[in-house]
Every structure is written in C-alpha cells, then in structure tokens.
Short mmCIF file of C-alpha atoms in Angstrom, two decimals:
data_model
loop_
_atom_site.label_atom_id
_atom_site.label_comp_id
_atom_site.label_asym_id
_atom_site.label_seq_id
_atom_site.Cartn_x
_atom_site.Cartn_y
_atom_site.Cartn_z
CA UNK A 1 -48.82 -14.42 2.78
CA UNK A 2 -47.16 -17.31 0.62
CA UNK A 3 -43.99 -16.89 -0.88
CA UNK A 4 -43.27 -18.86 -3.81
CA UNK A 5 -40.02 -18.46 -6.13
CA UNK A 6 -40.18 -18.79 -9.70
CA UNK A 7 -39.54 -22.15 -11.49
CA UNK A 8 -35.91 -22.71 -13.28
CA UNK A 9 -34.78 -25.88 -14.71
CA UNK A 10 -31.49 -25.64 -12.03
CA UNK A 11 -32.50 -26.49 -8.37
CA UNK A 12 -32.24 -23.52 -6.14
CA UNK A 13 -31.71 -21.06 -8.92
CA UNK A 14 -33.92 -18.12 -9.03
CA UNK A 15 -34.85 -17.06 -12.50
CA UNK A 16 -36.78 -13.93 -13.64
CA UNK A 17 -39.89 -14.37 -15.74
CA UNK A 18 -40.16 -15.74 -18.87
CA UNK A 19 -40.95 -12.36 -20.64
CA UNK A 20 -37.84 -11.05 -19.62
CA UNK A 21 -35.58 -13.05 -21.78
CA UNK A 22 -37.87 -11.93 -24.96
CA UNK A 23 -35.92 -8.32 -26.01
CA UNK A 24 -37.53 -6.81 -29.35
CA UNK A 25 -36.72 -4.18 -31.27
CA UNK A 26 -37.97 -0.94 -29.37
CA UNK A 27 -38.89 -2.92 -26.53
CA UNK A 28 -38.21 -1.76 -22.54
CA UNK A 29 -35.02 -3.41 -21.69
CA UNK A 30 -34.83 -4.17 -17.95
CA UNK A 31 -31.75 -3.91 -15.58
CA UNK A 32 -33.55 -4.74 -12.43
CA UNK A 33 -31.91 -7.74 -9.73
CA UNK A 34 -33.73 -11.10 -9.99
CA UNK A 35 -34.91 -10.92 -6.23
CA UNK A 36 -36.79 -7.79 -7.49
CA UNK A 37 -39.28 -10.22 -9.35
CA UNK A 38 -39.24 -12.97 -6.46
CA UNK A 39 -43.43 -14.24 -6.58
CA UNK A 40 -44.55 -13.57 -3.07
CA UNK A 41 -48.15 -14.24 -3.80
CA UNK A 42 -50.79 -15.20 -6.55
CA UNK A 43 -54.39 -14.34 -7.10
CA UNK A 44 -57.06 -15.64 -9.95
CA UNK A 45 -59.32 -13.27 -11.17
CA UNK A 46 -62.33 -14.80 -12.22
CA UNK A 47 -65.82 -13.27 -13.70
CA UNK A 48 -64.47 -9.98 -15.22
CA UNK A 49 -63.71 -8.56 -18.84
CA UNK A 50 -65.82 -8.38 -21.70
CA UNK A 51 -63.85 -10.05 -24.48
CA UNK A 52 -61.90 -11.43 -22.29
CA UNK A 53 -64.27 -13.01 -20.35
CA UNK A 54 -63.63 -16.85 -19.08
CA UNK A 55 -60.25 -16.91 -19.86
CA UNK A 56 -57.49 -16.95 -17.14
CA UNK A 57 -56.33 -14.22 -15.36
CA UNK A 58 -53.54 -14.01 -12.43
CA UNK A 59 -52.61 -10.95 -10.25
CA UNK A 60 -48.91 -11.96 -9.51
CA UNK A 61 -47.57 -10.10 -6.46
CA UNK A 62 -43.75 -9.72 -6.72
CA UNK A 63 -41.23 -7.91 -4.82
CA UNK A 64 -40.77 -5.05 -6.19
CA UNK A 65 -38.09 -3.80 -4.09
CA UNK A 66 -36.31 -3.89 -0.86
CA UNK A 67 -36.13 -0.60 0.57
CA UNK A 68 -39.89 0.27 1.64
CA UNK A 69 -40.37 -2.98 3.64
CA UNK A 70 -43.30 -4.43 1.43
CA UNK A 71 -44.58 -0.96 0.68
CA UNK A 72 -43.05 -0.93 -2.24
CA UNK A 73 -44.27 -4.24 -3.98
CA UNK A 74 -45.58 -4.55 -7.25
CA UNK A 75 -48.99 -6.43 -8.38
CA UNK A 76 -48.57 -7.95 -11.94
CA UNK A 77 -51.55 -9.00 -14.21
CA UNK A 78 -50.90 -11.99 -16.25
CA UNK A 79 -53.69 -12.43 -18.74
CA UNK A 80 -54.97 -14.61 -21.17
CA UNK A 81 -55.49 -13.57 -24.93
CA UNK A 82 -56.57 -14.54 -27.99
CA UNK A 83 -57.15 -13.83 -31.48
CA UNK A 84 -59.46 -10.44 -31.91
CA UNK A 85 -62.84 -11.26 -33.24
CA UNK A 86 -62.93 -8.41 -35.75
CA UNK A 87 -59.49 -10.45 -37.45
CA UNK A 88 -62.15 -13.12 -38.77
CA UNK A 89 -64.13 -10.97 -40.19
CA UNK A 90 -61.71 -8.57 -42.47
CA UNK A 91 -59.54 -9.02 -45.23
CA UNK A 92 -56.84 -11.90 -44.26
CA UNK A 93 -53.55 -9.92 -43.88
CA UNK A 94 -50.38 -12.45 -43.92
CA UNK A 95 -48.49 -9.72 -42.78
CA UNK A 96 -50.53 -9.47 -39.39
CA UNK A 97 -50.67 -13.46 -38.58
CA UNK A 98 -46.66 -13.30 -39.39
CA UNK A 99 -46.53 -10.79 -37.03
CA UNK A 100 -48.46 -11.42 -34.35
CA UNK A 101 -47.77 -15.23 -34.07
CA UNK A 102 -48.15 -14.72 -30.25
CA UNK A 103 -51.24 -12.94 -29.51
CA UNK A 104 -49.65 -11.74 -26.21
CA UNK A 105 -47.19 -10.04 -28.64
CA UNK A 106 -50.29 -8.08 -30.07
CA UNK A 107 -51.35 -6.99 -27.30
CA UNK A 108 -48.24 -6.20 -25.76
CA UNK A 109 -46.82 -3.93 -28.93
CA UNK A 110 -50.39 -1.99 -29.22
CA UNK A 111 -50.06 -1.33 -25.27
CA UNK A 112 -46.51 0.10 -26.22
CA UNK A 113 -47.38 2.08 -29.33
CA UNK A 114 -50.73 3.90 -28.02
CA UNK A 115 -49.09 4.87 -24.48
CA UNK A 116 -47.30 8.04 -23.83
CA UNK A 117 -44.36 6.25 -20.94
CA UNK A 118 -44.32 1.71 -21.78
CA UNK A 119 -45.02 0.08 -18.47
CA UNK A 120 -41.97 -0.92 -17.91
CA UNK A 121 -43.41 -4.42 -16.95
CA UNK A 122 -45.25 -5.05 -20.11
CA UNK A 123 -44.66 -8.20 -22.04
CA UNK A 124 -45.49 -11.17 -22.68
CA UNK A 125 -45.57 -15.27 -22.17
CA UNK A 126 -46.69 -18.59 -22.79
CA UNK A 127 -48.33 -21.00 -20.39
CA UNK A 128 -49.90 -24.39 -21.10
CA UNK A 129 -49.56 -23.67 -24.98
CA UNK A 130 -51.85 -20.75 -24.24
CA UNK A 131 -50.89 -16.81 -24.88
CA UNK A 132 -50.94 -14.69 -22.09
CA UNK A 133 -49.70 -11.01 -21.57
CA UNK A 134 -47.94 -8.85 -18.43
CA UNK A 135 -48.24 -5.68 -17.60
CA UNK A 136 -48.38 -3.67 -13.93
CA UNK A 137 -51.88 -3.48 -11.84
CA UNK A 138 -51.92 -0.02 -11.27
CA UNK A 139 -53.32 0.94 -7.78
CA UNK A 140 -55.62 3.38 -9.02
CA UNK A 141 -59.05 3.14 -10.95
CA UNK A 142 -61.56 5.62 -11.93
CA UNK A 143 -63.69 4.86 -14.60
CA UNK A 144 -66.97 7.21 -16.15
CA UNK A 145 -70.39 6.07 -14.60
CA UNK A 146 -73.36 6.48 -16.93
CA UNK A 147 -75.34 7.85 -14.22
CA UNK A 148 -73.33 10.78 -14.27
CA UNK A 149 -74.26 11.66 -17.87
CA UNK A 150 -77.41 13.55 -17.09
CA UNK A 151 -78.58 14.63 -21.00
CA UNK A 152 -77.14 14.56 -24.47
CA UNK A 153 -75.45 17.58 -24.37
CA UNK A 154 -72.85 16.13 -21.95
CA UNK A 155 -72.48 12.46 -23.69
CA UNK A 156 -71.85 14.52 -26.96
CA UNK A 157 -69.10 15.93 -25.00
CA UNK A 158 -68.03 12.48 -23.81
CA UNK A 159 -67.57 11.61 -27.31
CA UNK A 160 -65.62 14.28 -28.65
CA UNK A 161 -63.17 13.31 -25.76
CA UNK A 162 -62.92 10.04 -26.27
CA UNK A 163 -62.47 11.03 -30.33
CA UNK A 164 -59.85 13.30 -28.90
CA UNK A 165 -57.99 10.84 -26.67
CA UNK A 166 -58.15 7.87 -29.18
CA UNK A 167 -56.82 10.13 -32.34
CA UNK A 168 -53.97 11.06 -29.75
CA UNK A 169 -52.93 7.78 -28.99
CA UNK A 170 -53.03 6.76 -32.42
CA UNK A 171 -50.75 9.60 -33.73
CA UNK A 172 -48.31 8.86 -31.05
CA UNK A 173 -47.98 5.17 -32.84
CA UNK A 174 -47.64 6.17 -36.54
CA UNK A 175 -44.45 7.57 -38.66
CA UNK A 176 -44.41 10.87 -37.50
CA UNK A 177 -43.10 10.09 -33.91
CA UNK A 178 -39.63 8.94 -33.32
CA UNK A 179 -39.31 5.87 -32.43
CA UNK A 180 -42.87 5.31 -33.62
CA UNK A 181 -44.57 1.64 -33.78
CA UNK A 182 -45.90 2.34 -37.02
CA UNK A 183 -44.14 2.51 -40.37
CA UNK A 184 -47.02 4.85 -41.74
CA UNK A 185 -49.61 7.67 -40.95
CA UNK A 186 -52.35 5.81 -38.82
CA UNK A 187 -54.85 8.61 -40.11
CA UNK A 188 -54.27 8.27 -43.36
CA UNK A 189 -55.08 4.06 -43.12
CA UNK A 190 -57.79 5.20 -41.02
CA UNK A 191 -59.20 7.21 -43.40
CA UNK A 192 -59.14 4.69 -46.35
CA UNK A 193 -60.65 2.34 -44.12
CA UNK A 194 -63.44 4.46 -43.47
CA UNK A 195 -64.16 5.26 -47.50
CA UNK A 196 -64.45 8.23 -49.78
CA UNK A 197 -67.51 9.19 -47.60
CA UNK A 198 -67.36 10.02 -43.83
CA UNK A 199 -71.21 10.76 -43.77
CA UNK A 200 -71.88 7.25 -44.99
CA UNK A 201 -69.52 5.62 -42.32
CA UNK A 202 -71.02 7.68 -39.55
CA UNK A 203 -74.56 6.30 -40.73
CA UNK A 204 -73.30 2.37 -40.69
CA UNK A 205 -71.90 2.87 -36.99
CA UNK A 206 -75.08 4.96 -35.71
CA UNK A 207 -77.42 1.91 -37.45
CA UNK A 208 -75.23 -0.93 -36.15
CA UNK A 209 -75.35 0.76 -32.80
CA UNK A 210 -79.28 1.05 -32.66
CA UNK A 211 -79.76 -2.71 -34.09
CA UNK A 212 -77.05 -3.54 -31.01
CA UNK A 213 -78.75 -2.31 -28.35
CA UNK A 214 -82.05 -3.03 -30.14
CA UNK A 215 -80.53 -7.05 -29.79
CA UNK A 216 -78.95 -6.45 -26.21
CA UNK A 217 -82.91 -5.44 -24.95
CA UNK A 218 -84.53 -8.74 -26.84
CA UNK A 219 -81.60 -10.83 -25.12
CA UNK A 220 -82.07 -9.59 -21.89
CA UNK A 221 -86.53 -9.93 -22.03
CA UNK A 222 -85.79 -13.82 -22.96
CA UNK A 223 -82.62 -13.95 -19.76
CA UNK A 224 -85.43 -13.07 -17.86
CA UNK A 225 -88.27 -15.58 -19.29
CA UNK A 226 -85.61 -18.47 -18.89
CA UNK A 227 -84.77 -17.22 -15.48
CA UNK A 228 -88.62 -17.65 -14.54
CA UNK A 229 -89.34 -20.61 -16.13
CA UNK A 230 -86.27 -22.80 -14.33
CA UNK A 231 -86.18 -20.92 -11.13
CA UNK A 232 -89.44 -19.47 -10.71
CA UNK A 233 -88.09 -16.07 -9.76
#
C-alpha cells in the first residue's frame, strides 16, 4: 500500500487537508492530531453517478487512527461538483449564487442540514480551480432493487416512504429546529412552490414522468440501431 503525506508549502511539515482550515458558522469543528489524516492511499473512481457522471472522483484512504492497527482507517470521498441543472432553469436568486460561490459549499451545507448526526468529515475544497466536496465512505451499502417491487401496491408504499423520509429531512433543516440550516419553514416554501393547487402539481410531475420514460425507451431503440450499424452486434 503507498503512503503518501499531504502537500504543505514547508518541507517536511505535515498539514491536514485543506477543508479543515475552512470553519463556518454551525459547521463540525475538528480537534483530531494531524497524523490522524496522514494519506496512506488513493483511488479514482471512474464510470459511476448520474449527475455526476464524468467528473472526478477520489476515495482518499487516511489514517484514521492509531490504536486498531489499520483496522481503524478511514476511506474519504473527494468529489467533483458543479452547478445543479435545475439552477438554470428557475428564477435567478442572487442570494443563492452569493451563497454558494463554491459549489462544494452547496453540497456540503445541504449534506449538514438534511442529516440527523454531520459526518464529521464533511467539507469541502478546491483543486485545479475545480469544486470538489469531502465526506466519509461509509462501509456499508444497501440500496432498493426494482426487482423486489413485485406490483403497485408495494411501489405505492415505496413512495409514501420516501415522501415520509424526504419531508423528515427537510423539517430537520428549517426554523423550527435549533440550530437549524434554514432561516424559515421549508414546508411552507415548499408549498408556494408547488401553487394554490396540489392536484395540478401532482398532474405536471405524473405527465413529465410518462413523457420521461416515454423519451428514455426512444433513446435506448436508436442506442441499439447505432450499436448495430457500427459494430454489427
């Protein structure tokens, strides 16, 4: 396994990331030694993400600690962001732009305000005049399989879950909560965001959705046709 020590300006200094040094309001403020964040390894992880797809990604192993022997390091994800689509296509807010000069910083403070306990690694940097974010790998993954959804009855179910889950994490951000991200109600913005009439808005997304997948299909048949016509498969 390769060790490798973080840069620093002083020869034969160790310094911790450059995230650490940034400190805002609310933010997780770390007391942890510098040789806890010594880079013993690092990984490029190419070919996932849906958004995010193409842009760089790093799993950064670090130290984590001394007292397990290795069993006790910590795998961080540095990843590249930009600018979220859906920002080009509603109303400009000068506000947002001021705030989220660093896109990293976006993602970073949503992370913060929709979680229950902030990874305490979560932040953010700048590499090559690009914006990247941190945060920990966790170990575990489990995600839903659509196979597993046998009729409607049970992805109605999945729905109301996910409702469930999202409205949670958004009323953990909003004035209510100490400490809270938000300076107002997230369901009332919501709300006016969705109009005087829910009926309507549940109409738009169930149209967009069909015309979606209706798209995804046609995209696909001609993937194929190309696929035959330069390989001959």
């Amino acid at each position: 396994m390769r060790e490798t020590k973080i840069a620093s300006s002083e020869p034969g200094k160790i310094t911790s990331p450059a995230w650490l040094a940034l400190k805002p309001k609310r933010w997780v403020t770390r007391s942890l030694n510098e040789e806890h964040f010594r880079i013993k390894d690092i990984a490029v992880k190419r070919g996932s993400g849906t958004a995010s797809i193409g842009l760089d990604r790093y799993y950064i192993l670090i130290e984590g600690g001394l007292e397990q022997a290795g069993e006790d390091d910590t795998v961080l994800e540095v990843k590249e962001v930009r600018a979220p689509v859906p920002a080009y296509f509603m109303p400009y807010s000068e506000s947002f732009w001021q705030a989220f000069t660093h896109q990293g910083k976006r993602v970073s403070a949503t992370q913060q305000a929709m979680h229950h306990k902030a990874d305490p690694y979560l932040g953010f940097l700048t590499l090559g005049g690009r914006d990247f974010y941190v945060r920990e790998r966790s170990p575990y993954k489990k995600r839903l399989k659509l196979e597993d959804i046998t009729d409607s009855r049970e992805l109605i179910r999945v729905l109301e879950v996910m409702g469930s889950l999202t409205a949670k994490m958004h009323a953990r951000a909003d004035a209510d909560v100490d400490k809270g991200i938000l300076a107002y109600h997230s369901e009332q913005e919501i709300s006016n965001a969705m109009g005087p009439d829910p009926a309507a808005f549940a109409r738009y997304l169930a149209e967009w959705a069909y015309g979606y997948a209706s798209q995804v299909e046609k995209d696909y048949a001609m993937f194929k046709d190309w696929v035959v016509e330069r390989y001959g498969l």
